[in-house]
Amino acid sequence: MIKLKKGLYCEAKIPDEETLEAMEDARLGRNLEEWESVDAFIDKGIGQECLKRKREEPQ
């Protein structure tokens, strides 16, 4: 458990090698997909998952 700003707590785990590589690729822009529009992003399903998580987060 780690304490975030504003006193919120969050579960944390040490990332494995694959996750670290993906994070580095993302930082360098190597694993970015191009989207035609926001609707295309949402239609792909990734956006739907992001929206679902956002709705489930406590305010």
PDB file of N, CA and C in Angstrom:
ATOM      1  N   MET A   1       0.848  -1.178   0.000  1.00  0.00           N
ATOM      2  CA  MET A   1       0.000   0.000   0.000  1.00  0.00           C
ATOM      3  C   MET A   1       0.892   1.239   0.000  1.00  0.00           C
ATOM      4  N   ILE A   2       0.569   2.165  -0.878  1.00  0.00           N
ATOM      5  CA  ILE A   2       1.285   3.434  -0.882  1.00  0.00           C
ATOM      6  C   ILE A   2       0.289   4.556  -0.644  1.00  0.00           C
ATOM      7  N   LYS A   3       0.778   5.644  -0.102  1.00  0.00           N
ATOM      8  CA  LYS A   3      -0.084   6.796   0.158  1.00  0.00           C
ATOM      9  C   LYS A   3       0.147   7.828  -0.937  1.00  0.00           C
ATOM     10  N   LEU A   4      -0.928   8.200  -1.605  1.00  0.00           N
ATOM     11  CA  LEU A   4      -0.869   9.185  -2.671  1.00  0.00           C
ATOM     12  C   LEU A   4      -1.079  10.581  -2.105  1.00  0.00           C
ATOM     13  N   LYS A   5      -0.920  11.578  -2.971  1.00  0.00           N
ATOM     14  CA  LYS A   5      -1.237  12.941  -2.563  1.00  0.00           C
ATOM     15  C   LYS A   5      -2.686  12.980  -2.104  1.00  0.00           C
ATOM     16  N   LYS A   6      -3.006  13.894  -1.283  1.00  0.00           N
ATOM     17  CA  LYS A   6      -4.353  14.075  -0.731  1.00  0.00           C
ATOM     18  C   LYS A   6      -4.741  12.935   0.201  1.00  0.00           C
ATOM     19  N   GLY A   7      -3.771  12.126   0.636  1.00  0.00           N
ATOM     20  CA  GLY A   7      -4.018  11.110   1.645  1.00  0.00           C
ATOM     21  C   GLY A   7      -4.705   9.847   1.186  1.00  0.00           C
ATOM     22  N   LEU A   8      -4.864   9.647  -0.112  1.00  0.00           N
ATOM     23  CA  LEU A   8      -5.504   8.438  -0.610  1.00  0.00           C
ATOM     24  C   LEU A   8      -4.495   7.295  -0.645  1.00  0.00           C
ATOM     25  N   TYR A   9      -4.967   6.085  -0.387  1.00  0.00           N
ATOM     26  CA  TYR A   9      -4.101   4.916  -0.421  1.00  0.00           C
ATOM     27  C   TYR A   9      -4.370   4.100  -1.676  1.00  0.00           C
ATOM     28  N   CYS A  10      -3.350   3.422  -2.148  1.00  0.00           N
ATOM     29  CA  CYS A  10      -3.456   2.654  -3.377  1.00  0.00           C
ATOM     30  C   CYS A  10      -2.603   1.396  -3.252  1.00  0.00           C
ATOM     31  N   GLU A  11      -3.125   0.279  -3.767  1.00  0.00           N
ATOM     32  CA  GLU A  11      -2.330  -0.945  -3.830  1.00  0.00           C
ATOM     33  C   GLU A  11      -1.228  -0.741  -4.858  1.00  0.00           C
ATOM     34  N   ALA A  12      -0.053  -1.206  -4.568  1.00  0.00           N
ATOM     35  CA  ALA A  12       1.060  -1.066  -5.511  1.00  0.00           C
ATOM     36  C   ALA A  12       1.842  -2.367  -5.555  1.00  0.00           C
ATOM     37  N   LYS A  13       2.328  -2.699  -6.749  1.00  0.00           N
ATOM     38  CA  LYS A  13       3.189  -3.865  -6.860  1.00  0.00           C
ATOM     39  C   LYS A  13       4.367  -3.505  -7.739  1.00  0.00           C
ATOM     40  N   ILE A  14       5.460  -4.181  -7.530  1.00  0.00           N
ATOM     41  CA  ILE A  14       6.658  -3.930  -8.316  1.00  0.00           C
ATOM     42  C   ILE A  14       6.432  -4.507  -9.705  1.00  0.00           C
ATOM     43  N   PRO A  15       6.614  -3.703 -10.748  1.00  0.00           N
ATOM     44  CA  PRO A  15       6.374  -4.200 -12.110  1.00  0.00           C
ATOM     45  C   PRO A  15       7.417  -5.230 -12.539  1.00  0.00           C
ATOM     46  N   ASP A  16       6.977  -6.179 -13.363  1.00  0.00           N
ATOM     47  CA  ASP A  16       7.910  -7.175 -13.892  1.00  0.00           C
ATOM     48  C   ASP A  16       8.646  -6.594 -15.100  1.00  0.00           C
ATOM     49  N   GLU A  17       9.593  -7.351 -15.648  1.00  0.00           N
ATOM     50  CA  GLU A  17      10.427  -6.872 -16.752  1.00  0.00           C
ATOM     51  C   GLU A  17       9.590  -6.480 -17.973  1.00  0.00           C
ATOM     52  N   GLU A  18       8.571  -7.279 -18.290  1.00  0.00           N
ATOM     53  CA  GLU A  18       7.723  -6.996 -19.452  1.00  0.00           C
ATOM     54  C   GLU A  18       6.989  -5.662 -19.289  1.00  0.00           C
ATOM     55  N   THR A  19       6.496  -5.420 -18.080  1.00  0.00           N
ATOM     56  CA  THR A  19       5.800  -4.166 -17.810  1.00  0.00           C
ATOM     57  C   THR A  19       6.757  -2.982 -17.911  1.00  0.00           C
ATOM     58  N   LEU A  20       7.963  -3.146 -17.379  1.00  0.00           N
ATOM     59  CA  LEU A  20       8.953  -2.073 -17.468  1.00  0.00           C
ATOM     60  C   LEU A  20       9.298  -1.747 -18.919  1.00  0.00           C
ATOM     61  N   GLU A  21       9.435  -2.780 -19.746  1.00  0.00           N
ATOM     62  CA  GLU A  21       9.719  -2.565 -21.165  1.00  0.00           C
ATOM     63  C   GLU A  21       8.569  -1.826 -21.846  1.00  0.00           C
ATOM     64  N   ALA A  22       7.333  -2.208 -21.529  1.00  0.00           N
ATOM     65  CA  ALA A  22       6.164  -1.547 -22.114  1.00  0.00           C
ATOM     66  C   ALA A  22       6.092  -0.085 -21.678  1.00  0.00           C
ATOM     67  N   MET A  23       6.423   0.173 -20.421  1.00  0.00           N
ATOM     68  CA  MET A  23       6.418   1.549 -19.929  1.00  0.00           C
ATOM     69  C   MET A  23       7.477   2.383 -20.651  1.00  0.00           C
ATOM     70  N   GLU A  24       8.649   1.810 -20.860  1.00  0.00           N
ATOM     71  CA  GLU A  24       9.710   2.519 -21.574  1.00  0.00           C
ATOM     72  C   GLU A  24       9.309   2.763 -23.032  1.00  0.00           C
ATOM     73  N   ASP A  25       8.705   1.753 -23.663  1.00  0.00           N
ATOM     74  CA  ASP A  25       8.231   1.923 -25.038  1.00  0.00           C
ATOM     75  C   ASP A  25       7.195   3.040 -25.120  1.00  0.00           C
ATOM     76  N   ALA A  26       6.284   3.080 -24.151  1.00  0.00           N
ATOM     77  CA  ALA A  26       5.255   4.118 -24.134  1.00  0.00           C
ATOM     78  C   ALA A  26       5.885   5.495 -23.949  1.00  0.00           C
ATOM     79  N   ARG A  27       6.865   5.570 -23.068  1.00  0.00           N
ATOM     80  CA  ARG A  27       7.536   6.849 -22.817  1.00  0.00           C
ATOM     81  C   ARG A  27       8.215   7.367 -24.083  1.00  0.00           C
ATOM     82  N   LEU A  28       8.771   6.445 -24.856  1.00  0.00           N
ATOM     83  CA  LEU A  28       9.472   6.825 -26.081  1.00  0.00           C
ATOM     84  C   LEU A  28       8.550   6.901 -27.299  1.00  0.00           C
ATOM     85  N   GLY A  29       7.271   6.528 -27.120  1.00  0.00           N
ATOM     86  CA  GLY A  29       6.311   6.605 -28.213  1.00  0.00           C
ATOM     87  C   GLY A  29       6.407   5.461 -29.202  1.00  0.00           C
ATOM     88  N   ARG A  30       7.028   4.353 -28.808  1.00  0.00           N
ATOM     89  CA  ARG A  30       7.208   3.235 -29.739  1.00  0.00           C
ATOM     90  C   ARG A  30       5.973   2.356 -29.870  1.00  0.00           C
ATOM     91  N   ASN A  31       5.091   2.378 -28.895  1.00  0.00           N
ATOM     92  CA  ASN A  31       3.946   1.475 -28.948  1.00  0.00           C
ATOM     93  C   ASN A  31       2.618   2.220 -29.091  1.00  0.00           C
ATOM     94  N   LEU A  32       2.680   3.397 -29.669  1.00  0.00           N
ATOM     95  CA  LEU A  32       1.455   4.170 -29.847  1.00  0.00           C
ATOM     96  C   LEU A  32       0.752   3.775 -31.136  1.00  0.00           C
ATOM     97  N   GLU A  33      -0.552   3.658 -31.039  1.00  0.00           N
ATOM     98  CA  GLU A  33      -1.362   3.430 -32.229  1.00  0.00           C
ATOM     99  C   GLU A  33      -1.971   4.765 -32.627  1.00  0.00           C
ATOM    100  N   GLU A  34      -2.165   4.950 -33.899  1.00  0.00           N
ATOM    101  CA  GLU A  34      -2.805   6.182 -34.352  1.00  0.00           C
ATOM    102  C   GLU A  34      -4.312   5.957 -34.424  1.00  0.00           C
ATOM    103  N   TRP A  35      -5.047   6.928 -33.974  1.00  0.00           N
ATOM    104  CA  TRP A  35      -6.505   6.864 -33.989  1.00  0.00           C
ATOM    105  C   TRP A  35      -7.015   7.957 -34.907  1.00  0.00           C
ATOM    106  N   GLU A  36      -8.015   7.616 -35.703  1.00  0.00           N
ATOM    107  CA  GLU A  36      -8.613   8.597 -36.610  1.00  0.00           C
ATOM    108  C   GLU A  36      -9.372   9.675 -35.844  1.00  0.00           C
ATOM    109  N   SER A  37      -9.973   9.262 -34.729  1.00  0.00           N
ATOM    110  CA  SER A  37     -10.768  10.190 -33.939  1.00  0.00           C
ATOM    111  C   SER A  37     -10.972   9.606 -32.554  1.00  0.00           C
ATOM    112  N   VAL A  38     -11.565  10.396 -31.682  1.00  0.00           N
ATOM    113  CA  VAL A  38     -11.898   9.907 -30.345  1.00  0.00           C
ATOM    114  C   VAL A  38     -12.893   8.758 -30.458  1.00  0.00           C
ATOM    115  N   ASP A  39     -13.845   8.871 -31.381  1.00  0.00           N
ATOM    116  CA  ASP A  39     -14.832   7.803 -31.573  1.00  0.00           C
ATOM    117  C   ASP A  39     -14.159   6.495 -31.978  1.00  0.00           C
ATOM    118  N   ALA A  40     -13.137   6.575 -32.828  1.00  0.00           N
ATOM    119  CA  ALA A  40     -12.414   5.367 -33.239  1.00  0.00           C
ATOM    120  C   ALA A  40     -11.719   4.737 -32.042  1.00  0.00           C
ATOM    121  N   PHE A  41     -11.167   5.554 -31.166  1.00  0.00           N
ATOM    122  CA  PHE A  41     -10.526   5.062 -29.946  1.00  0.00           C
ATOM    123  C   PHE A  41     -11.535   4.337 -29.063  1.00  0.00           C
ATOM    124  N   ILE A  42     -12.692   4.961 -28.871  1.00  0.00           N
ATOM    125  CA  ILE A  42     -13.732   4.370 -28.025  1.00  0.00           C
ATOM    126  C   ILE A  42     -14.284   3.100 -28.663  1.00  0.00           C
ATOM    127  N   ASP A  43     -14.509   3.121 -29.972  1.00  0.00           N
ATOM    128  CA  ASP A  43     -15.041   1.949 -30.666  1.00  0.00           C
ATOM    129  C   ASP A  43     -14.097   0.757 -30.574  1.00  0.00           C
ATOM    130  N   LYS A  44     -12.818   1.006 -30.476  1.00  0.00           N
ATOM    131  CA  LYS A  44     -11.826  -0.071 -30.398  1.00  0.00           C
ATOM    132  C   LYS A  44     -11.991  -0.871 -29.105  1.00  0.00           C
ATOM    133  N   GLY A  45     -12.656  -0.304 -28.105  1.00  0.00           N
ATOM    134  CA  GLY A  45     -12.879  -1.017 -26.858  1.00  0.00           C
ATOM    135  C   GLY A  45     -11.997  -0.511 -25.735  1.00  0.00           C
ATOM    136  N   ILE A  46     -10.850   0.024 -26.074  1.00  0.00           N
ATOM    137  CA  ILE A  46      -9.945   0.528 -25.053  1.00  0.00           C
ATOM    138  C   ILE A  46     -10.587   1.717 -24.356  1.00  0.00           C
ATOM    139  N   GLY A  47     -11.152   2.592 -25.144  1.00  0.00           N
ATOM    140  CA  GLY A  47     -11.820   3.755 -24.590  1.00  0.00           C
ATOM    141  C   GLY A  47     -12.993   3.368 -23.715  1.00  0.00           C
ATOM    142  N   GLN A  48     -13.720   2.332 -24.111  1.00  0.00           N
ATOM    143  CA  GLN A  48     -14.846   1.859 -23.306  1.00  0.00           C
ATOM    144  C   GLN A  48     -14.366   1.410 -21.929  1.00  0.00           C
ATOM    145  N   GLU A  49     -13.240   0.698 -21.888  1.00  0.00           N
ATOM    146  CA  GLU A  49     -12.690   0.235 -20.611  1.00  0.00           C
ATOM    147  C   GLU A  49     -12.262   1.424 -19.754  1.00  0.00           C
ATOM    148  N   CYS A  50     -11.650   2.424 -20.371  1.00  0.00           N
ATOM    149  CA  CYS A  50     -11.241   3.624 -19.640  1.00  0.00           C
ATOM    150  C   CYS A  50     -12.457   4.350 -19.067  1.00  0.00           C
ATOM    151  N   LEU A  51     -13.493   4.489 -19.880  1.00  0.00           N
ATOM    152  CA  LEU A  51     -14.710   5.154 -19.420  1.00  0.00           C
ATOM    153  C   LEU A  51     -15.362   4.383 -18.284  1.00  0.00           C
ATOM    154  N   LYS A  52     -15.368   3.061 -18.385  1.00  0.00           N
ATOM    155  CA  LYS A  52     -15.955   2.220 -17.341  1.00  0.00           C
ATOM    156  C   LYS A  52     -15.206   2.415 -16.025  1.00  0.00           C
ATOM    157  N   ARG A  53     -13.884   2.401 -16.080  1.00  0.00           N
ATOM    158  CA  ARG A  53     -13.083   2.591 -14.866  1.00  0.00           C
ATOM    159  C   ARG A  53     -13.330   3.966 -14.264  1.00  0.00           C
ATOM    160  N   LYS A  54     -13.424   4.979 -15.126  1.00  0.00           N
ATOM    161  CA  LYS A  54     -13.639   6.345 -14.653  1.00  0.00           C
ATOM    162  C   LYS A  54     -14.965   6.449 -13.910  1.00  0.00           C
ATOM    163  N   ARG A  55     -16.007   5.793 -14.432  1.00  0.00           N
ATOM    164  CA  ARG A  55     -17.324   5.825 -13.784  1.00  0.00           C
ATOM    165  C   ARG A  55     -17.304   5.101 -12.447  1.00  0.00           C
ATOM    166  N   GLU A  56     -16.458   4.070 -12.319  1.00  0.00           N
ATOM    167  CA  GLU A  56     -16.419   3.266 -11.100  1.00  0.00           C
ATOM    168  C   GLU A  56     -15.578   3.899  -9.997  1.00  0.00           C
ATOM    169  N   GLU A  57     -14.729   4.873 -10.348  1.00  0.00           N
ATOM    170  CA  GLU A  57     -13.874   5.506  -9.350  1.00  0.00           C
ATOM    171  C   GLU A  57     -14.725   6.317  -8.386  1.00  0.00           C
ATOM    172  N   PRO A  58     -14.460   6.161  -7.085  1.00  0.00           N
ATOM    173  CA  PRO A  58     -15.197   6.979  -6.117  1.00  0.00           C
ATOM    174  C   PRO A  58     -14.791   8.446  -6.237  1.00  0.00           C
ATOM    175  N   GLN A  59     -15.744   9.312  -6.102  1.00  0.00           N
ATOM    176  CA  GLN A  59     -15.476  10.754  -6.219  1.00  0.00           C
ATOM    177  C   GLN A  59     -15.019  11.321  -4.905  1.00  0.00           C
TER     178      GLN A  59
END
